[in-house]
Amino acid sequence: GAVVSQHPSWVICKSGTSVKIECRSLDFQATTMFWYRQFPKQSLMLMATSNEGSKATYEQGVEKDKFLINHASLTLSTLTVTSAHPEDSSFYICSSIPGGYNSPLHFGNGTRLTVT
Amino acid sequence: RKEVEQDPGPFNVPEGATVAFNCTYSNSASQSFFWYRQDCRKEPKLLMSVYSSGNEDGRFTAQLNRASQYISLLIRDSKLSDSATYLCVVNIGGSYIPTFGRGTSLIVHP
């Protein structure tokens, strides 16, 4: 089946530093990549939708200058958390729809970010 | 009203029990429906798609009721390993963005 590879699986960084999370589609072309964030015991929250070759669409309340999304190729999308702070500590997950609109989402395995 | 709603639970059931979850959606133009399972600190994994005629996969049965705008998931003979959060996902008609319910927590105890 379609595979979305996400890394790193976990990262610990100091406050003020930037962290890049990568998601690669291994056996399909990911025209669209969805980025989610999940805090403990809460539901997945969509942060942004990125389309290859164009600017990402951010959900209300998500700072586009803080969460930089790049989707320069059909197999790679990245999320960079800039100037991370402890409140950015969360579980970040990417996903895509390999089979078209009516097909299920395939998720990366997530990145657990801890900012100290 | 949220576009996709689920009872957060938790549903606390003994091993061997049958348990059912519902998920309601507000947009009648919704086109495709899925159930995912999410374990603690892990990514969601597809459990099953939901087809108009209903479908079954082992102990799991999914059904769609378009008239009442809900989907359901039935788990028979619950196992301890079924303990997880179950998410329903709806592809809303006219939108390319899958919409999640907040998830229903299931705890199966011995």
mmCIF file of C-alpha atoms in Angstrom:
data_model
loop_
_atom_site.group_PDB
_atom_site.id
_atom_site.type_symbol
_atom_site.label_atom_id
_atom_site.label_comp_id
_atom_site.label_asym_id
_atom_site.label_seq_id
_atom_site.Cartn_x
_atom_site.Cartn_y
_atom_site.Cartn_z
ATOM 1 C CA GLY A 1 0.000 0.000 0.000
ATOM 2 C CA ALA A 2 0.903 3.644 -0.239
ATOM 3 C CA VAL A 3 3.527 4.734 2.243
ATOM 4 C CA VAL A 4 4.170 8.126 3.749
ATOM 5 C CA SER A 5 7.526 8.286 5.464
ATOM 6 C CA GLN A 6 7.912 10.960 8.117
ATOM 7 C CA HIS A 7 10.994 11.858 10.084
ATOM 8 C CA PRO A 8 12.250 12.429 12.578
ATOM 9 C CA SER A 9 9.993 10.312 14.777
ATOM 10 C CA TRP A 10 10.885 12.426 17.732
ATOM 11 C CA VAL A 11 12.979 15.484 18.382
ATOM 12 C CA ILE A 12 13.946 17.461 21.449
ATOM 13 C CA CYS A 13 15.121 20.991 20.873
ATOM 14 C CA LYS A 14 15.864 24.092 22.849
ATOM 15 C CA SER A 15 13.538 27.047 22.919
ATOM 16 C CA GLY A 16 14.259 29.474 20.087
ATOM 17 C CA THR A 17 15.624 26.935 17.658
ATOM 18 C CA SER A 18 13.974 25.725 14.470
ATOM 19 C CA VAL A 19 12.979 22.175 13.654
ATOM 20 C CA LYS A 20 12.289 20.714 10.233
ATOM 21 C CA ILE A 21 9.968 17.755 9.760
ATOM 22 C CA GLU A 22 9.972 15.880 6.466
ATOM 23 C CA CYS A 23 7.301 13.788 4.866
ATOM 24 C CA ARG A 24 8.006 11.744 1.793
ATOM 25 C CA SER A 25 5.625 9.748 -0.324
ATOM 26 C CA LEU A 26 7.508 6.589 -1.198
ATOM 27 C CA ASP A 27 5.406 5.006 -3.902
ATOM 28 C CA PHE A 28 2.978 7.632 -5.098
ATOM 29 C CA GLN A 29 2.887 11.271 -6.040
ATOM 30 C CA ALA A 30 1.593 13.387 -3.203
ATOM 31 C CA THR A 31 -0.028 16.319 -4.925
ATOM 32 C CA THR A 32 -1.549 17.394 -1.631
ATOM 33 C CA MET A 33 -0.173 16.974 1.871
ATOM 34 C CA PHE A 34 -2.108 17.710 5.027
ATOM 35 C CA TRP A 35 -0.296 18.711 8.211
ATOM 36 C CA TYR A 36 -1.886 18.039 11.572
ATOM 37 C CA ARG A 37 -1.006 18.729 15.167
ATOM 38 C CA GLN A 38 -2.274 16.790 18.139
ATOM 39 C CA PHE A 39 -1.925 17.747 21.784
ATOM 40 C CA PRO A 40 -2.244 15.073 24.477
ATOM 41 C CA LYS A 41 -5.752 13.687 24.847
ATOM 42 C CA GLN A 42 -7.031 15.979 22.115
ATOM 43 C CA SER A 43 -8.150 15.392 18.565
ATOM 44 C CA LEU A 44 -6.132 15.922 15.427
ATOM 45 C CA MET A 45 -6.173 19.544 14.346
ATOM 46 C CA LEU A 46 -5.518 20.437 10.735
ATOM 47 C CA MET A 47 -2.813 23.062 10.529
ATOM 48 C CA ALA A 48 -2.413 23.515 6.817
ATOM 49 C CA THR A 49 -2.887 21.979 3.409
ATOM 50 C CA SER A 50 -0.017 22.112 0.983
ATOM 51 C CA ASN A 51 -0.163 21.543 -2.751
ATOM 52 C CA GLU A 52 2.906 20.805 -4.781
ATOM 53 C CA GLY A 53 4.350 23.911 -6.315
ATOM 54 C CA SER A 54 2.083 26.400 -4.605
ATOM 55 C CA LYS A 55 1.714 28.140 -1.269
ATOM 56 C CA ALA A 56 0.165 26.267 1.585
ATOM 57 C CA THR A 57 -3.294 27.093 2.865
ATOM 58 C CA TYR A 58 -3.256 27.597 6.611
ATOM 59 C CA GLU A 59 -6.141 27.050 8.959
ATOM 60 C CA GLN A 60 -7.402 29.914 11.047
ATOM 61 C CA GLY A 61 -5.199 30.582 14.018
ATOM 62 C CA VAL A 62 -2.100 28.885 12.597
ATOM 63 C CA GLU A 63 0.778 31.306 12.111
ATOM 64 C CA LYS A 64 2.174 30.878 8.632
ATOM 65 C CA ASP A 65 5.410 32.623 9.525
ATOM 66 C CA LYS A 66 5.993 30.250 12.393
ATOM 67 C CA PHE A 67 5.042 27.025 10.669
ATOM 68 C CA LEU A 68 6.734 27.134 7.289
ATOM 69 C CA ILE A 69 5.539 24.565 4.808
ATOM 70 C CA ASN A 70 7.370 23.724 1.628
ATOM 71 C CA HIS A 71 6.036 21.301 -0.969
ATOM 72 C CA ALA A 72 8.504 21.707 -3.790
ATOM 73 C CA SER A 73 8.166 18.229 -5.253
ATOM 74 C CA LEU A 74 5.516 15.564 -5.632
ATOM 75 C CA THR A 75 7.284 13.333 -3.125
ATOM 76 C CA LEU A 76 8.434 15.712 -0.423
ATOM 77 C CA SER A 77 6.707 18.155 1.880
ATOM 78 C CA THR A 78 8.371 19.774 4.864
ATOM 79 C CA LEU A 79 7.136 21.599 7.930
ATOM 80 C CA THR A 80 9.566 23.861 9.740
ATOM 81 C CA VAL A 81 8.685 25.052 13.207
ATOM 82 C CA THR A 82 10.617 28.292 13.545
ATOM 83 C CA SER A 83 11.720 29.745 16.857
ATOM 84 C CA ALA A 84 10.108 26.895 18.724
ATOM 85 C CA HIS A 85 8.731 27.441 22.204
ATOM 86 C CA PRO A 86 7.565 24.942 24.809
ATOM 87 C CA GLU A 87 3.936 25.501 23.817
ATOM 88 C CA ASP A 88 4.813 24.139 20.368
ATOM 89 C CA SER A 89 5.561 20.769 21.925
ATOM 90 C CA SER A 90 3.113 18.432 20.275
ATOM 91 C CA PHE A 91 2.658 15.479 17.944
ATOM 92 C CA TYR A 92 2.881 16.563 14.299
ATOM 93 C CA ILE A 93 1.550 14.261 11.583
ATOM 94 C CA CYS A 94 1.432 14.544 7.826
ATOM 95 C CA SER A 95 -0.936 12.720 5.539
ATOM 96 C CA SER A 96 -1.870 12.449 1.910
ATOM 97 C CA ILE A 97 -4.503 10.815 -0.254
ATOM 98 C CA PRO A 98 -2.752 8.547 -2.749
ATOM 99 C CA GLY A 99 -5.809 7.335 -4.560
ATOM 100 C CA GLY A 100 -7.657 10.563 -5.201
ATOM 101 C CA TYR A 101 -10.368 12.459 -3.427
ATOM 102 C CA ASN A 102 -12.610 9.580 -2.371
ATOM 103 C CA SER A 103 -9.763 7.436 -1.136
ATOM 104 C CA PRO A 104 -8.547 7.129 2.444
ATOM 105 C CA LEU A 105 -5.816 9.241 3.978
ATOM 106 C CA HIS A 106 -2.425 7.688 4.530
ATOM 107 C CA PHE A 107 -0.509 9.072 7.466
ATOM 108 C CA GLY A 108 3.133 9.473 8.232
ATOM 109 C CA ASN A 109 4.155 7.945 11.529
ATOM 110 C CA GLY A 110 4.261 11.306 13.238
ATOM 111 C CA THR A 111 6.897 13.450 14.894
ATOM 112 C CA ARG A 112 6.847 14.066 18.608
ATOM 113 C CA LEU A 113 8.372 17.470 19.241
ATOM 114 C CA THR A 114 9.491 18.481 22.696
ATOM 115 C CA VAL A 115 10.773 22.006 23.180
ATOM 116 C CA THR A 116 12.697 22.589 26.375
ATOM 117 C CA ARG B 1 -22.637 22.415 14.976
ATOM 118 C CA LYS B 2 -19.462 20.569 14.094
ATOM 119 C CA GLU B 3 -19.342 18.972 10.671
ATOM 120 C CA VAL B 4 -18.466 15.547 12.071
ATOM 121 C CA GLU B 5 -19.430 14.547 15.590
ATOM 122 C CA GLN B 6 -18.566 11.566 17.711
ATOM 123 C CA ASP B 7 -19.269 10.650 21.300
ATOM 124 C CA PRO B 8 -15.823 10.916 22.927
ATOM 125 C CA GLY B 9 -16.615 8.155 25.429
ATOM 126 C CA PRO B 10 -14.782 6.455 26.957
ATOM 127 C CA PHE B 11 -16.629 3.258 26.292
ATOM 128 C CA ASN B 12 -15.513 0.799 28.945
ATOM 129 C CA VAL B 13 -16.441 -2.775 28.040
ATOM 130 C CA PRO B 14 -15.404 -6.279 29.105
ATOM 131 C CA GLU B 15 -13.627 -8.661 26.788
ATOM 132 C CA GLY B 16 -16.035 -10.428 24.500
ATOM 133 C CA ALA B 17 -18.581 -7.628 24.489
ATOM 134 C CA THR B 18 -20.108 -6.083 21.413
ATOM 135 C CA VAL B 19 -19.773 -2.328 21.165
ATOM 136 C CA ALA B 20 -21.016 0.175 18.618
ATOM 137 C CA PHE B 21 -19.998 3.731 17.830
ATOM 138 C CA ASN B 22 -21.823 6.278 15.762
ATOM 139 C CA CYS B 23 -20.525 9.268 13.904
ATOM 140 C CA THR B 24 -22.842 11.939 12.526
ATOM 141 C CA TYR B 25 -22.047 14.328 9.718
ATOM 142 C CA SER B 26 -23.827 17.516 8.818
ATOM 143 C CA ASN B 27 -23.101 17.912 5.107
ATOM 144 C CA SER B 28 -25.442 15.843 2.968
ATOM 145 C CA ALA B 29 -23.021 16.142 0.055
ATOM 146 C CA SER B 30 -20.412 14.059 1.893
ATOM 147 C CA GLN B 31 -19.093 11.403 -0.399
ATOM 148 C CA SER B 32 -16.732 9.027 1.317
ATOM 149 C CA PHE B 33 -16.389 7.737 4.833
ATOM 150 C CA PHE B 34 -13.744 5.936 6.809
ATOM 151 C CA TRP B 35 -12.992 4.575 10.252
ATOM 152 C CA TYR B 36 -9.495 4.908 11.642
ATOM 153 C CA ARG B 37 -7.949 3.565 14.783
ATOM 154 C CA GLN B 38 -5.421 5.584 16.751
ATOM 155 C CA ASP B 39 -3.336 4.127 19.541
ATOM 156 C CA CYS B 40 -1.844 6.352 22.177
ATOM 157 C CA ARG B 41 1.068 8.419 20.856
ATOM 158 C CA LYS B 42 0.778 6.881 17.383
ATOM 159 C CA GLU B 43 -0.544 7.974 14.026
ATOM 160 C CA PRO B 44 -4.073 6.989 12.935
ATOM 161 C CA LYS B 45 -4.302 3.815 10.907
ATOM 162 C CA LEU B 46 -7.076 2.995 8.478
ATOM 163 C CA LEU B 47 -9.433 0.428 9.936
ATOM 164 C CA MET B 48 -11.939 0.293 7.120
ATOM 165 C CA SER B 49 -13.720 2.293 4.487
ATOM 166 C CA VAL B 50 -17.481 2.560 4.792
ATOM 167 C CA TYR B 51 -19.525 1.615 1.764
ATOM 168 C CA SER B 52 -23.131 2.444 1.042
ATOM 169 C CA SER B 53 -24.209 -1.163 1.324
ATOM 170 C CA GLY B 54 -22.328 -1.690 4.568
ATOM 171 C CA ASN B 55 -19.234 -3.817 4.892
ATOM 172 C CA GLU B 56 -17.651 -6.251 7.248
ATOM 173 C CA ASP B 57 -14.077 -7.177 8.033
ATOM 174 C CA GLY B 58 -13.801 -9.951 10.564
ATOM 175 C CA ARG B 59 -15.198 -8.706 13.854
ATOM 176 C CA PHE B 60 -15.755 -5.209 12.496
ATOM 177 C CA THR B 61 -18.851 -4.027 10.652
ATOM 178 C CA ALA B 62 -19.298 -0.566 9.223
ATOM 179 C CA GLN B 63 -22.566 0.907 8.040
ATOM 180 C CA LEU B 64 -23.672 4.111 6.385
ATOM 181 C CA ASN B 65 -27.072 5.701 6.816
ATOM 182 C CA ARG B 66 -27.335 8.544 4.344
ATOM 183 C CA ALA B 67 -30.900 9.435 5.278
ATOM 184 C CA SER B 68 -29.950 10.084 8.893
ATOM 185 C CA GLN B 69 -26.401 11.150 8.020
ATOM 186 C CA TYR B 70 -24.407 8.886 10.220
ATOM 187 C CA ILE B 71 -21.938 6.058 9.986
ATOM 188 C CA SER B 72 -21.487 3.334 12.530
ATOM 189 C CA LEU B 73 -18.821 0.888 13.588
ATOM 190 C CA LEU B 74 -19.699 -2.344 15.341
ATOM 191 C CA ILE B 75 -17.040 -4.395 17.065
ATOM 192 C CA ARG B 76 -17.971 -7.933 18.069
ATOM 193 C CA ASP B 77 -16.162 -10.126 20.565
ATOM 194 C CA SER B 78 -14.002 -7.254 21.823
ATOM 195 C CA LYS B 79 -10.348 -7.985 22.535
ATOM 196 C CA LEU B 80 -8.032 -6.195 24.918
ATOM 197 C CA SER B 81 -6.067 -5.119 21.863
ATOM 198 C CA ASP B 82 -9.094 -3.240 20.519
ATOM 199 C CA SER B 83 -8.529 -0.584 23.177
ATOM 200 C CA ALA B 84 -7.820 2.589 21.217
ATOM 201 C CA THR B 85 -9.431 5.749 19.935
ATOM 202 C CA TYR B 86 -11.645 5.309 16.892
ATOM 203 C CA LEU B 87 -11.861 8.224 14.495
ATOM 204 C CA CYS B 88 -14.400 8.718 11.777
ATOM 205 C CA VAL B 89 -13.306 10.655 8.723
ATOM 206 C CA VAL B 90 -15.629 12.156 6.166
ATOM 207 C CA ASN B 91 -14.713 13.620 2.812
ATOM 208 C CA ILE B 92 -17.112 16.523 2.611
ATOM 209 C CA GLY B 93 -18.581 17.101 -0.810
ATOM 210 C CA GLY B 94 -17.071 20.117 -2.528
ATOM 211 C CA SER B 95 -14.055 20.145 -0.249
ATOM 212 C CA TYR B 96 -10.858 18.266 -0.781
ATOM 213 C CA ILE B 97 -10.107 18.295 2.936
ATOM 214 C CA PRO B 98 -11.011 15.189 4.951
ATOM 215 C CA THR B 99 -12.872 16.109 8.116
ATOM 216 C CA PHE B 100 -12.276 14.257 11.372
ATOM 217 C CA GLY B 101 -14.484 13.524 14.281
ATOM 218 C CA ARG B 102 -12.801 14.028 17.637
ATOM 219 C CA GLY B 103 -12.632 10.279 18.201
ATOM 220 C CA THR B 104 -14.271 7.776 20.518
ATOM 221 C CA SER B 105 -12.170 6.156 23.187
ATOM 222 C CA LEU B 106 -12.656 2.430 23.739
ATOM 223 C CA ILE B 107 -11.272 0.590 26.751
ATOM 224 C CA VAL B 108 -11.635 -3.170 26.779
ATOM 225 C CA HIS B 109 -10.935 -4.689 30.197
ATOM 226 C CA PRO B 110 -10.423 -8.310 31.271
#
